[in-house]
């Protein structure tokens, strides 16, 4: 029998139904904080303890290795058994299948699972062998291309990998002439050579085995008497097909998820698998778990009000399991101009309303965080402490109880600067402190090189971007300095004429540094920064690499320089700025356990915190400026819902006036106005003029998104109608540039036009 911890009385009515409904097809719609993991672990223990199923006959799939490990630990405690069956990710389960049955695809049991660094090492070999450069395709773009080709363009590629000999694949690679083909077949050759499988291969190979080998499929179908899938809202096509291949023998399939928390469609997740589960499987029983034990009622009211604006969902409201039933929401106009007599009606609850703060600048927004954190922790200055016992007696929360969430990493820059200045201990989850990020250190080293020509800066930037000044030439320069003295830069200037530097861009690097060293005194630092990033080729290298996040960070650094110039006036010098920036590169402040946590919302998924601040709630920041359809906007709103439901006791929303990295002034996020005004404590009222401008901006944005969504399914060859140019045929669609190339019947040559063009589709 299991341990004494296993007791169905620990479950509420909905959880108990999910646990004890063991036979057939079961769908659980589990709201945020409703005890989903508890229901899953108890269900596993119920099958083992009460029904007597062998753990090795149960498959429980979750989406991260961390979640699988946590689930295994909890199940061990409930069953008292070290055997926890197949509790893993889809990829982990596929590894188990291949370790048993890889002979079906002519692979050894000792196959290699490849990660991104392995793939990059293979790409390096291919690029060197065939003379490809990163200008043709970055490694990141090559990995994406390979994935898209494997999943969509050549979904049967694995048959080549399985059936063709190593020499046949090699010949295909050697015969390839286009960069895409060279990289793709070169990669397949490298994979076959070391019997390596990447994450896509694991799923594809196992699905291939199940589809082509009846005996192996039957063996796994019979073995897995019960299949449970967690986070079902995040499932993609190939995972769905694997699941369908496994369950027809016993027909016991249990899926649990929340359509309101689908935030990974960009990774292939399809919300329809959960929404339409009852249409695709016979006799589905649906159980709603919407009693939330994590958050206070006012926080849940905010979450319910926000997500109710989405259309693609199963309607449900989270109910507070701690403070009684939620009342129906008051429906107020989301962008109504507040009247002087407005007073928020507080719902009947012992907990405070979530707060909304509108700041005049990003710095004021960060300073408001400091003020609130000090109030919450009872400290005048939040010094790093290791236990809550060290806090003053007025403390309600420890610093580590507090999480600051944002949509993208670059938003943390101003917060980090203010926190370091104000001695607020913080740590970044899944992110590097802003001034410690590679591109920030590199670009500041360029400025330092211009001002000081020091060896540390020289070593950091002389070959970034690549100038063919690698280890051998650096070693020569170091030996030169050891013998003759001076700096490495001096040594390069004196040696650049040597044959050793003939095939390098060392002279252009020297010209760059000499030119700006002579002129930087007469330039603004922000102007100097722009010129150096451009002329050094550093910004171009980032663009070629295709990393929008790193480019956003550069833009944020430039904004930081501009703010420094504005605050210092005429006394601002490059040397002063570099000293100022150096203060923020000291990472000591992040090393403490009891510190405020900063992270993106995606990182926070699955976590919970007593206090949550959601910052940077501006249009083009959150929602992201990358949103290009009404469907994508619904996903952003789901992401906001995920952020709100991380909070247990206190929730604070904030945004600031100013300018975005991308274009134009900042407007408060539509997500603020999606929340009924009575449910938020507005710390300051929004200026009526800003409210009017915001409303117009959101309306215009929605109109553009509606148009893009309407035309999203257009493809090459479709017939369209233009209200002025008439009927035409789409020749090409460039989704990156957001353009159509159309050949109109009445116009001699094709026309390239934006997605905003007044086109309508003709026919079905």
XYZ file of C-alpha atoms in Angstrom:
764
model
C 0.000 0.000 0.000
C 1.003 3.652 -0.368
C 2.142 6.045 2.287
C -0.286 7.584 4.768
C -0.196 10.881 2.813
C -2.575 9.418 0.204
C -6.101 10.429 1.224
C -8.904 11.395 -1.148
C -10.323 13.642 1.585
C -7.461 16.014 0.727
C -9.233 16.777 -2.577
C -12.213 18.968 -3.420
C -15.197 17.592 -5.352
C -13.856 18.456 -8.843
C -10.348 17.151 -8.082
C -11.813 13.927 -6.687
C -13.868 13.465 -9.875
C -10.722 13.922 -11.979
C -8.841 11.365 -9.858
C -11.520 8.671 -9.694
C -12.867 8.895 -13.258
C -10.332 6.403 -14.571
C -11.942 4.742 -17.597
C -12.409 6.105 -21.103
C -11.653 9.560 -22.495
C -11.502 12.291 -19.870
C -10.836 16.010 -20.414
C -10.129 18.238 -17.425
C -10.275 21.999 -17.946
C -8.086 23.125 -15.038
C -7.916 26.838 -14.297
C -4.794 28.526 -12.924
C -4.037 27.500 -9.322
C -6.801 24.865 -9.258
C -4.561 22.011 -8.077
C -3.865 20.427 -11.473
C -0.584 18.809 -10.383
C -2.228 17.469 -7.245
C -5.022 15.913 -9.314
C -2.510 14.287 -11.686
C -0.301 12.879 -8.943
C -3.282 11.631 -6.912
C -4.752 10.044 -10.033
C -1.505 8.138 -10.641
C -1.435 7.060 -6.979
C -5.148 6.103 -7.133
C -4.508 3.842 -10.137
C -1.611 2.187 -8.291
C -2.913 2.113 -4.691
C -6.664 1.592 -5.142
C -6.996 -0.161 -8.505
C -3.699 -2.053 -8.447
C -2.263 -0.969 -11.798
C 1.486 -1.463 -12.232
C 3.284 1.920 -12.366
C 5.177 0.704 -15.452
C 1.825 0.456 -17.266
C 1.039 4.154 -16.823
C 2.323 6.924 -19.105
C 2.175 10.441 -17.677
C 3.457 13.122 -20.046
C 4.306 16.657 -18.986
C 6.113 19.416 -20.846
C 9.332 20.087 -18.933
C 11.911 17.822 -17.339
C 11.603 19.881 -14.159
C 7.835 19.272 -13.957
C 8.369 15.537 -14.611
C 10.976 15.308 -11.817
C 8.665 17.115 -9.372
C 5.798 14.815 -10.305
C 7.926 11.674 -9.785
C 8.908 12.866 -6.283
C 5.308 13.588 -5.298
C 4.077 10.239 -6.647
C 6.792 8.335 -4.747
C 5.529 9.914 -1.512
C 1.915 8.989 -2.335
C 2.566 5.398 -3.428
C 5.599 4.539 -1.294
C 7.005 2.929 -4.451
C 10.200 3.910 -6.281
C 8.761 2.652 -9.563
C 7.037 5.651 -11.136
C 6.485 4.222 -14.629
C 6.811 6.538 -17.584
C 6.623 10.038 -16.120
C 8.442 12.203 -18.630
C 8.240 14.705 -21.464
C 7.189 13.500 -24.927
C 10.865 13.583 -25.904
C 11.847 11.580 -22.815
C 9.193 8.959 -23.580
C 10.462 8.701 -27.176
C 13.987 8.088 -25.861
C 12.538 5.189 -23.777
C 10.856 3.711 -26.881
C 14.014 4.020 -28.997
C 16.223 2.524 -26.288
C 14.007 -0.547 -26.577
C 13.137 -0.546 -30.278
C 15.713 1.506 -32.230
C 16.504 -1.646 -34.260
C 13.265 -0.922 -36.160
C 14.973 2.123 -37.712
C 18.416 0.494 -38.018
C 19.881 2.621 -35.234
C 21.941 1.247 -32.318
C 20.665 1.498 -28.739
C 23.606 3.812 -28.031
C 22.275 6.635 -30.274
C 23.242 10.211 -29.391
C 20.632 12.851 -28.439
C 21.755 16.172 -29.948
C 21.347 19.608 -28.348
C 21.844 23.025 -29.984
C 25.582 23.122 -29.245
C 25.992 19.724 -30.975
C 24.011 21.005 -33.971
C 26.137 24.171 -34.136
C 29.315 22.066 -34.081
C 27.959 20.085 -37.050
C 27.036 23.300 -38.880
C 30.576 24.607 -38.298
C 31.982 21.535 -40.108
C 29.526 21.964 -43.023
C 30.237 25.704 -43.399
C 33.989 25.128 -43.417
C 33.785 22.196 -45.865
C 31.558 24.019 -48.360
C 32.771 27.598 -47.880
C 29.488 28.959 -46.502
C 29.440 32.149 -44.414
C 27.160 33.481 -41.690
C 26.071 36.216 -44.109
C 24.401 33.504 -46.178
C 22.710 32.005 -43.123
C 23.370 32.320 -39.407
C 23.507 29.173 -37.267
C 20.274 30.231 -35.572
C 18.556 30.657 -38.961
C 20.058 27.342 -40.159
C 18.635 25.499 -37.119
C 15.218 27.062 -37.797
C 15.446 26.160 -41.497
C 16.311 22.542 -40.678
C 13.399 22.325 -38.210
C 10.870 23.851 -40.653
C 12.095 21.557 -43.425
C 11.847 18.476 -41.196
C 8.409 19.291 -39.835
C 6.658 20.910 -42.802
C 8.500 21.029 -46.126
C 9.964 17.508 -46.140
C 8.026 15.675 -43.421
C 9.264 12.306 -44.758
C 12.971 13.249 -44.543
C 13.475 10.608 -41.840
C 12.838 7.867 -44.411
C 16.026 9.027 -46.177
C 17.848 9.053 -42.850
C 16.639 5.543 -42.029
C 16.821 3.829 -45.436
C 19.735 5.479 -47.236
C 23.317 4.416 -46.591
C 25.788 6.899 -45.150
C 27.505 7.122 -48.542
C 24.198 7.833 -50.361
C 23.394 10.723 -48.002
C 26.971 11.989 -48.418
C 26.577 12.012 -52.204
C 23.316 13.960 -51.869
C 25.187 16.494 -49.706
C 28.069 16.817 -52.195
C 25.658 17.234 -55.121
C 23.724 20.046 -53.420
C 24.344 23.565 -54.779
C 21.859 25.838 -52.943
C 22.821 26.895 -49.389
C 19.579 25.434 -47.931
C 20.215 22.039 -49.538
C 23.909 22.003 -48.635
C 23.134 22.698 -44.968
C 20.162 20.298 -44.801
C 21.820 17.275 -46.429
C 25.147 18.047 -44.761
C 23.336 17.991 -41.412
C 21.561 14.690 -42.205
C 24.955 13.235 -43.168
C 26.550 14.418 -39.903
C 23.599 12.982 -37.939
C 23.776 9.580 -39.612
C 27.564 9.504 -39.218
C 27.365 9.612 -35.389
C 23.887 8.033 -35.043
C 22.673 11.330 -33.617
C 19.018 12.334 -33.223
C 17.790 15.859 -32.505
C 14.552 16.584 -30.640
C 12.440 16.527 -33.825
C 13.985 13.193 -34.887
C 13.040 11.568 -31.570
C 9.349 12.270 -32.180
C 9.457 11.556 -35.918
C 11.328 8.253 -35.567
C 8.959 6.927 -32.897
C 5.881 8.013 -34.863
C 7.370 6.287 -37.936
C 7.885 3.079 -35.921
C 4.305 3.172 -34.607
C 2.906 3.810 -38.109
C 4.943 1.124 -39.902
C 5.520 -1.619 -37.320
C 2.260 -3.135 -36.093
C 3.997 -5.460 -33.642
C 5.909 -2.735 -31.803
C 2.897 -0.390 -31.790
C 0.675 -3.133 -30.367
C 3.258 -3.914 -27.664
C 3.289 -0.288 -26.443
C -0.496 0.079 -26.765
C -1.066 -2.997 -24.603
C 1.594 -2.001 -22.069
C 0.289 1.537 -21.516
C -3.075 0.864 -19.887
C -3.547 4.468 -18.801
C -2.235 7.576 -20.571
C -2.281 10.998 -18.904
C -1.161 14.215 -20.609
C -0.474 17.414 -18.685
C -0.507 20.962 -20.181
C -2.613 19.682 -23.087
C -3.142 23.234 -24.327
C 0.535 23.229 -25.410
C 0.413 20.040 -27.511
C 1.479 20.229 -31.176
C 0.601 18.129 -34.249
C 3.292 15.469 -33.946
C 2.694 14.988 -30.185
C -1.037 14.696 -30.915
C -0.347 11.999 -33.552
C 1.888 10.076 -31.114
C -0.851 10.167 -28.488
C -3.458 8.950 -31.012
C -1.161 6.072 -31.994
C -0.830 4.926 -28.365
C -4.372 4.964 -26.976
C -6.666 2.864 -29.259
C -6.145 -0.478 -27.434
C -7.247 0.409 -23.880
C -8.915 3.727 -24.838
C -7.985 5.260 -21.480
C -6.803 8.784 -22.198
C -6.853 11.590 -19.620
C -5.887 15.111 -20.715
C -5.659 18.195 -18.531
C -5.078 21.785 -19.565
C -6.293 25.365 -19.624
C -7.118 27.057 -22.950
C -6.597 30.409 -21.182
C -2.919 29.547 -20.671
C -1.976 28.653 -24.265
C 1.118 30.822 -24.774
C 3.293 28.665 -27.037
C 1.546 28.700 -30.443
C 4.808 30.062 -31.904
C 6.308 26.668 -30.985
C 3.510 24.791 -32.757
C 0.994 24.450 -29.894
C -2.595 24.246 -31.164
C -5.355 25.235 -28.745
C -7.939 23.374 -30.876
C -6.727 19.972 -29.679
C -8.051 20.835 -26.216
C -11.090 22.878 -27.300
C -12.268 20.207 -29.772
C -11.194 17.105 -27.809
C -14.819 16.097 -27.225
C -15.499 16.168 -30.999
C -12.529 13.950 -31.848
C -12.903 11.158 -29.270
C -15.973 9.082 -28.327
C -17.858 9.529 -25.061
C -15.603 12.223 -23.619
C -16.271 13.207 -20.001
C -15.337 16.834 -19.289
C -14.554 17.949 -15.732
C -14.164 21.644 -14.858
C -11.641 22.498 -12.139
C -11.891 26.239 -11.641
C -11.588 26.618 -7.867
C -8.355 28.558 -7.385
C -6.424 28.074 -4.122
C -3.513 30.319 -5.063
C -4.822 33.871 -5.338
C -7.079 36.232 -3.422
C -10.532 36.992 -4.780
C -9.639 40.537 -6.005
C -6.736 39.098 -8.025
C -8.999 36.426 -9.544
C -11.628 39.048 -10.398
C -8.948 40.944 -12.354
C -7.866 37.723 -14.125
C -11.472 36.784 -15.021
C -12.257 40.274 -16.300
C -9.105 40.370 -18.441
C -9.444 36.949 -20.101
C -13.184 37.357 -20.738
C -12.239 39.651 -23.669
C -10.855 36.622 -25.578
C -13.207 34.811 -27.960
C -11.222 31.584 -28.540
C -11.780 29.924 -25.174
C -14.052 27.718 -23.083
C -16.003 30.143 -20.915
C -15.208 29.761 -17.240
C -14.516 32.014 -14.270
C -11.947 31.182 -11.630
C -13.579 30.859 -8.217
C -11.654 31.727 -5.087
C -11.172 28.640 -2.923
C -10.069 30.777 0.020
C -12.657 33.542 0.302
C -15.910 32.119 -1.053
C -17.612 32.546 -4.399
C -16.747 35.300 -6.892
C -19.554 37.707 -7.695
C -20.563 38.262 -11.340
C -18.382 40.936 -12.915
C -19.628 44.480 -13.222
C -19.462 45.435 -16.911
C -18.063 48.923 -17.288
C -16.812 50.562 -20.448
C -13.164 49.542 -20.690
C -11.917 52.881 -22.040
C -14.469 55.179 -20.455
C -13.128 58.543 -19.381
C -13.340 58.630 -15.584
C -15.738 61.148 -14.100
C -14.840 63.156 -11.039
C -17.266 61.190 -8.901
C -15.903 57.741 -9.795
C -15.009 55.654 -6.759
C -13.995 52.023 -7.240
C -16.518 49.671 -5.649
C -14.489 47.227 -3.593
C -15.685 43.622 -3.899
C -16.507 41.971 -0.597
C -13.076 40.634 0.314
C -10.582 40.962 3.104
C -7.757 41.407 0.576
C -6.688 44.674 -1.066
C -7.550 45.501 -4.667
C -4.739 45.057 -7.199
C -3.107 48.425 -7.984
C -2.403 50.190 -11.252
C 0.273 52.901 -11.438
C 0.808 55.252 -14.389
C 4.289 56.806 -14.357
C 5.634 59.842 -16.213
C 8.847 57.982 -17.098
C 10.410 54.512 -16.935
C 12.596 55.746 -14.081
C 9.562 56.889 -12.083
C 7.996 53.461 -12.715
C 11.133 51.788 -11.300
C 11.250 54.185 -8.329
C 7.625 53.305 -7.563
C 8.713 49.649 -7.436
C 11.390 50.563 -4.875
C 8.880 52.460 -2.756
C 6.365 49.581 -2.808
C 9.034 46.936 -2.099
C 10.228 48.902 0.937
C 6.662 49.158 2.228
C 6.042 45.444 1.691
C 9.294 44.270 3.275
C 9.319 46.762 6.125
C 12.835 47.927 5.234
C 14.016 51.447 4.594
C 16.719 49.896 2.421
C 16.389 46.271 1.388
C 19.840 44.969 2.226
C 20.566 41.339 1.314
C 19.487 39.085 4.171
C 19.341 35.308 4.307
C 16.204 34.621 6.384
C 12.945 36.350 7.096
C 13.933 36.361 10.758
C 16.466 39.082 9.921
C 13.762 41.425 8.662
C 12.285 44.176 10.779
C 9.108 43.333 12.659
C 6.988 45.470 10.295
C 7.811 43.225 7.329
C 4.824 41.595 5.647
C 6.923 39.841 2.999
C 10.516 38.783 2.393
C 12.277 40.154 -0.728
C 12.238 36.640 -2.231
C 8.408 36.659 -2.016
C 8.373 39.378 -4.673
C 8.521 38.811 -8.448
C 8.738 41.491 -11.121
C 7.460 40.204 -14.459
C 7.870 41.739 -17.910
C 7.250 40.798 -21.541
C 10.870 41.038 -22.795
C 14.317 41.074 -21.188
C 15.258 44.597 -22.329
C 12.560 46.084 -20.068
C 14.675 45.175 -17.016
C 17.391 47.753 -17.795
C 15.926 50.809 -16.024
C 14.700 48.657 -13.118
C 18.187 47.181 -12.610
C 19.825 50.619 -12.669
C 17.410 52.020 -10.076
C 17.591 48.892 -7.901
C 21.384 49.003 -7.835
C 21.392 52.681 -7.003
C 18.806 52.141 -4.230
C 20.476 48.928 -2.947
C 17.503 46.656 -3.656
C 18.842 43.088 -3.793
C 17.585 41.317 -6.903
C 18.242 38.249 -9.005
C 17.380 37.493 -12.621
C 15.711 34.176 -13.396
C 16.684 32.872 -16.814
C 18.353 36.073 -17.846
C 21.659 37.867 -17.535
C 21.754 41.249 -15.749
C 21.398 43.950 -18.402
C 24.937 45.339 -18.160
C 26.396 41.809 -18.079
C 24.879 40.775 -21.413
C 27.415 40.020 -24.148
C 26.220 42.671 -26.598
C 26.182 45.354 -23.864
C 29.694 44.490 -22.666
C 30.923 44.402 -26.275
C 29.471 47.783 -27.228
C 30.662 49.453 -24.006
C 34.119 47.961 -24.668
C 34.156 49.723 -28.043
C 33.515 53.031 -26.265
C 36.188 52.188 -23.682
C 38.616 51.306 -26.459
C 38.101 54.730 -28.019
C 38.664 56.489 -24.687
C 41.406 54.330 -23.130
C 42.740 51.781 -25.665
C 43.113 49.292 -22.779
C 43.996 45.620 -23.207
C 40.748 44.241 -21.724
C 38.601 46.191 -24.178
C 40.977 45.350 -27.023
C 40.716 41.592 -26.390
C 36.923 41.834 -26.221
C 36.300 43.735 -29.470
C 39.257 43.298 -31.839
C 37.645 40.193 -33.324
C 33.988 41.023 -32.672
C 32.655 41.047 -35.331
C 35.094 38.603 -36.951
C 38.222 40.270 -38.396
C 40.373 37.145 -38.623
C 42.393 38.277 -35.591
C 42.192 34.965 -33.772
C 44.176 33.164 -31.073
C 47.400 32.783 -33.109
C 47.628 36.491 -33.894
C 46.622 37.515 -30.347
C 49.406 35.260 -29.030
C 51.882 37.045 -31.335
C 50.719 40.457 -30.003
C 51.054 39.329 -26.382
C 54.601 38.104 -27.026
C 55.402 41.421 -28.733
C 54.165 43.364 -25.677
C 56.144 41.081 -23.326
C 59.292 41.906 -25.269
C 58.769 45.597 -26.175
C 56.207 46.875 -23.646
C 53.164 49.019 -24.448
C 49.580 47.865 -25.040
C 48.194 45.183 -27.322
C 46.681 47.944 -29.461
C 50.112 49.612 -29.793
C 51.565 46.252 -30.807
C 48.879 45.808 -33.467
C 49.509 49.289 -34.899
C 53.247 48.567 -35.137
C 52.766 45.052 -36.580
C 49.800 45.527 -38.908
C 52.111 45.685 -41.933
C 53.543 42.231 -41.182
C 52.592 39.337 -43.433
C 50.875 37.709 -40.407
C 48.087 40.339 -40.611
C 47.818 40.393 -44.428
C 44.494 38.541 -44.644
C 42.811 40.303 -41.720
C 40.688 43.394 -41.181
C 43.128 44.665 -38.537
C 43.847 47.893 -40.443
C 40.159 48.789 -40.696
C 39.853 48.221 -36.910
C 42.799 50.585 -36.294
C 41.297 53.183 -38.655
C 37.993 52.986 -36.764
C 39.595 53.489 -33.334
C 41.963 56.248 -34.508
C 39.183 58.151 -36.253
C 36.843 58.172 -33.237
C 39.646 58.701 -30.688
C 40.465 61.961 -32.470
C 36.872 63.197 -32.748
C 34.815 61.813 -29.839
C 35.367 64.913 -27.633
C 33.191 66.920 -30.038
C 30.364 64.384 -30.226
C 27.445 63.470 -28.018
C 27.935 59.988 -26.536
C 24.686 58.686 -28.057
C 25.780 59.960 -31.479
C 29.220 58.369 -31.037
C 27.593 55.097 -29.979
C 25.405 54.988 -33.107
C 28.339 55.690 -35.431
C 30.602 53.114 -33.762
C 27.958 50.380 -33.804
C 27.364 51.090 -37.485
C 30.933 51.539 -38.743
C 32.420 48.686 -36.703
C 29.962 46.258 -38.304
C 28.817 45.126 -34.844
C 25.131 46.009 -35.304
C 25.129 44.477 -38.797
C 26.582 41.255 -37.333
C 23.683 41.094 -34.838
C 21.188 41.671 -37.655
C 22.857 38.927 -39.710
C 22.677 36.633 -36.686
C 18.958 37.369 -36.562
C 18.673 38.026 -32.816
C 15.934 40.615 -32.275
C 16.368 40.413 -28.488
C 20.051 41.411 -28.728
C 19.164 44.292 -31.085
C 16.467 45.404 -28.617
C 19.134 45.400 -25.885
C 21.407 47.627 -28.007
C 18.508 50.032 -28.568
C 17.865 50.034 -24.808
C 21.545 50.822 -24.127
C 21.346 53.777 -26.501
C 18.247 54.967 -24.613
C 20.236 54.607 -21.361
C 23.038 56.773 -22.806
C 20.527 59.360 -23.977
C 18.928 59.508 -20.508
C 22.380 59.916 -18.942
C 23.162 62.821 -21.309
C 19.841 64.473 -20.505
C 20.402 64.213 -16.745
C 24.020 65.445 -16.862
C 23.623 68.324 -19.304
C 26.787 69.950 -20.653
C 29.033 68.289 -18.067
C 28.507 64.902 -19.732
C 31.701 63.217 -20.996
C 32.435 59.780 -22.396
C 34.783 59.052 -19.492
C 32.095 59.991 -16.953
C 29.529 57.795 -18.678
C 31.888 54.805 -18.744
C 32.507 55.210 -15.005
C 28.737 55.414 -14.461
C 28.132 52.253 -16.549
C 30.902 50.375 -14.702
C 28.901 50.710 -11.478
C 26.165 48.589 -13.047
C 28.408 45.776 -14.233
C 29.092 44.617 -10.671
C 26.972 41.483 -10.256
C 27.559 41.094 -6.485
C 24.092 42.388 -5.729
C 22.475 39.440 -7.562
C 24.178 36.716 -5.552
C 21.789 36.655 -2.584
C 19.024 34.115 -2.100
C 16.663 36.468 -0.338
C 16.288 38.924 -3.198
C 13.521 40.297 -5.404
C 13.172 38.173 -8.541
C 13.049 39.626 -12.054
C 11.931 37.470 -14.990
C 9.953 37.311 -18.218
C 6.365 36.083 -18.024
C 7.217 32.996 -20.085
C 9.835 32.085 -17.454
C 7.251 32.555 -14.679
C 4.778 30.054 -16.218
C 4.137 27.335 -13.631
C 5.463 29.456 -10.734
C 3.652 31.464 -8.060
C 4.668 34.335 -5.787
C 3.052 36.120 -2.824
C 3.656 39.491 -4.546
C 3.730 40.141 -8.300
C 4.521 43.353 -10.149
C 3.781 43.352 -13.894
C 5.760 46.218 -15.432
C 6.103 47.755 -18.895
C 2.372 47.416 -19.607
C 2.452 49.598 -22.714
C 1.249 49.096 -26.259
C 4.105 47.664 -28.418
C 5.766 46.361 -25.262
C 2.938 44.283 -23.782
C 1.178 43.465 -26.076
C 4.367 43.006 -28.085
C 4.973 45.059 -31.215
C 5.377 41.717 -33.057
C 1.649 40.923 -32.784
C 0.379 40.620 -36.365
C -3.136 39.163 -36.084
C -6.200 39.090 -33.837
C -5.295 35.474 -33.004
C -1.813 36.568 -31.872
C -3.392 39.363 -29.796
C -5.510 36.759 -27.984
C -2.306 34.869 -27.173
C -0.774 38.061 -25.727
C -3.886 38.469 -23.567
C -3.491 34.872 -22.392
C 0.099 35.734 -21.495
C -1.198 38.684 -19.432
C -3.659 36.286 -17.754
C -0.771 33.923 -16.920
C 1.141 36.864 -15.397
C -1.819 37.989 -13.256
C -2.495 34.462 -11.976
C 1.085 34.072 -10.694
C 0.125 36.406 -7.802
C -1.079 34.979 -4.496
C -1.686 37.972 -2.191
C -0.690 41.245 -3.897
C -0.757 42.361 -7.527
C 0.609 45.599 -8.990
C 0.391 46.695 -12.644
C 2.378 49.615 -14.032
C 3.476 51.401 -17.202
C 5.206 54.647 -18.108
C 5.086 57.460 -20.612
C 8.088 57.966 -22.890
C 9.143 56.347 -26.147
C 9.375 52.700 -27.185
C 12.467 51.195 -28.767
C 10.513 50.733 -31.953
C 8.522 53.824 -32.812
C 6.406 56.588 -31.390
C 5.218 57.516 -27.926
C 4.125 55.057 -25.266
C 0.464 54.359 -24.650
C -0.939 52.349 -21.725
C -1.619 48.719 -22.657
C -5.099 47.683 -23.798
C -4.866 44.965 -21.140
C -5.226 47.620 -18.435
C -8.513 48.693 -20.022
C -9.672 45.102 -20.521
C -9.959 44.952 -16.730
C -13.156 46.475 -15.338
C -12.134 49.735 -13.695
C -13.933 48.929 -10.442
C -11.566 45.995 -9.908
C -8.358 48.063 -9.879
C -7.096 50.727 -7.510
C -5.898 53.512 -9.836
C -3.082 55.175 -7.900
C -3.240 58.139 -10.266
C -5.941 58.923 -12.812
C -4.850 58.893 -16.439
C -4.795 62.332 -18.111
C -7.972 62.601 -20.290
C -5.885 63.621 -23.322
C -3.695 60.504 -23.023
C -6.802 58.359 -22.568
C -8.303 59.744 -25.798
C -5.072 59.217 -27.759
C -4.735 55.684 -26.380
C -8.291 54.823 -27.381
C -7.700 56.060 -30.940
C -4.386 54.189 -31.159
C -5.930 50.904 -30.002
C -8.884 51.279 -32.389
C -6.529 51.899 -35.330
C -4.317 48.990 -34.266
C -7.341 46.663 -34.008
C -8.487 47.719 -37.469
C -5.070 46.870 -38.961
C -4.978 43.529 -37.107
C -8.490 42.669 -38.337
C -7.406 43.385 -41.924
C -4.221 41.303 -41.538
C -6.217 38.461 -39.996
C -8.768 38.564 -42.808
C -5.972 38.187 -45.379
C -3.821 35.814 -43.313
C -4.954 32.783 -45.309
C -4.074 34.321 -48.700
C -1.539 32.324 -50.663
C 0.353 32.603 -53.918
C -1.966 32.056 -56.880
C -5.076 33.439 -55.122
C -7.285 35.920 -56.965
C -7.862 39.242 -55.192
C -9.804 42.439 -55.849
C -8.374 45.936 -55.289
C -10.902 48.782 -55.073
C -8.859 50.932 -57.509
C -6.599 48.569 -59.492
C -9.218 45.880 -59.967
C -8.748 42.109 -60.114
C -5.347 40.469 -59.875
C -3.370 37.369 -58.930
C -0.943 37.106 -56.008
C 2.495 36.140 -57.342
C 4.443 36.299 -54.082
C 3.893 36.877 -50.344
C 6.718 38.196 -48.158
C 5.483 37.850 -44.565
C 8.695 39.327 -43.130
C 8.370 42.549 -45.162
C 4.532 42.333 -44.931
C 4.065 42.690 -48.705
C 2.152 41.062 -51.557
C 3.369 41.068 -55.158
C 0.226 41.211 -57.341
C -0.203 41.046 -61.134
C -3.359 43.028 -61.893
C -5.285 42.303 -65.096
C -5.458 45.990 -66.074
C -1.851 46.866 -65.128
C 1.120 45.914 -67.329
C 3.630 45.087 -64.587
C 3.292 43.472 -61.123
C 2.854 45.718 -58.086
C 4.353 45.186 -54.638
C 1.979 46.386 -51.933
C 1.764 46.263 -48.162
C -0.545 44.058 -46.132
C -2.513 47.245 -45.412
C -3.543 47.509 -49.075
C -7.342 47.409 -49.716
C -7.441 43.850 -51.086
C -10.270 41.357 -50.787
C -10.141 37.685 -51.687
C -12.218 36.561 -54.666
C -13.862 33.130 -54.432
C -13.550 30.455 -51.710
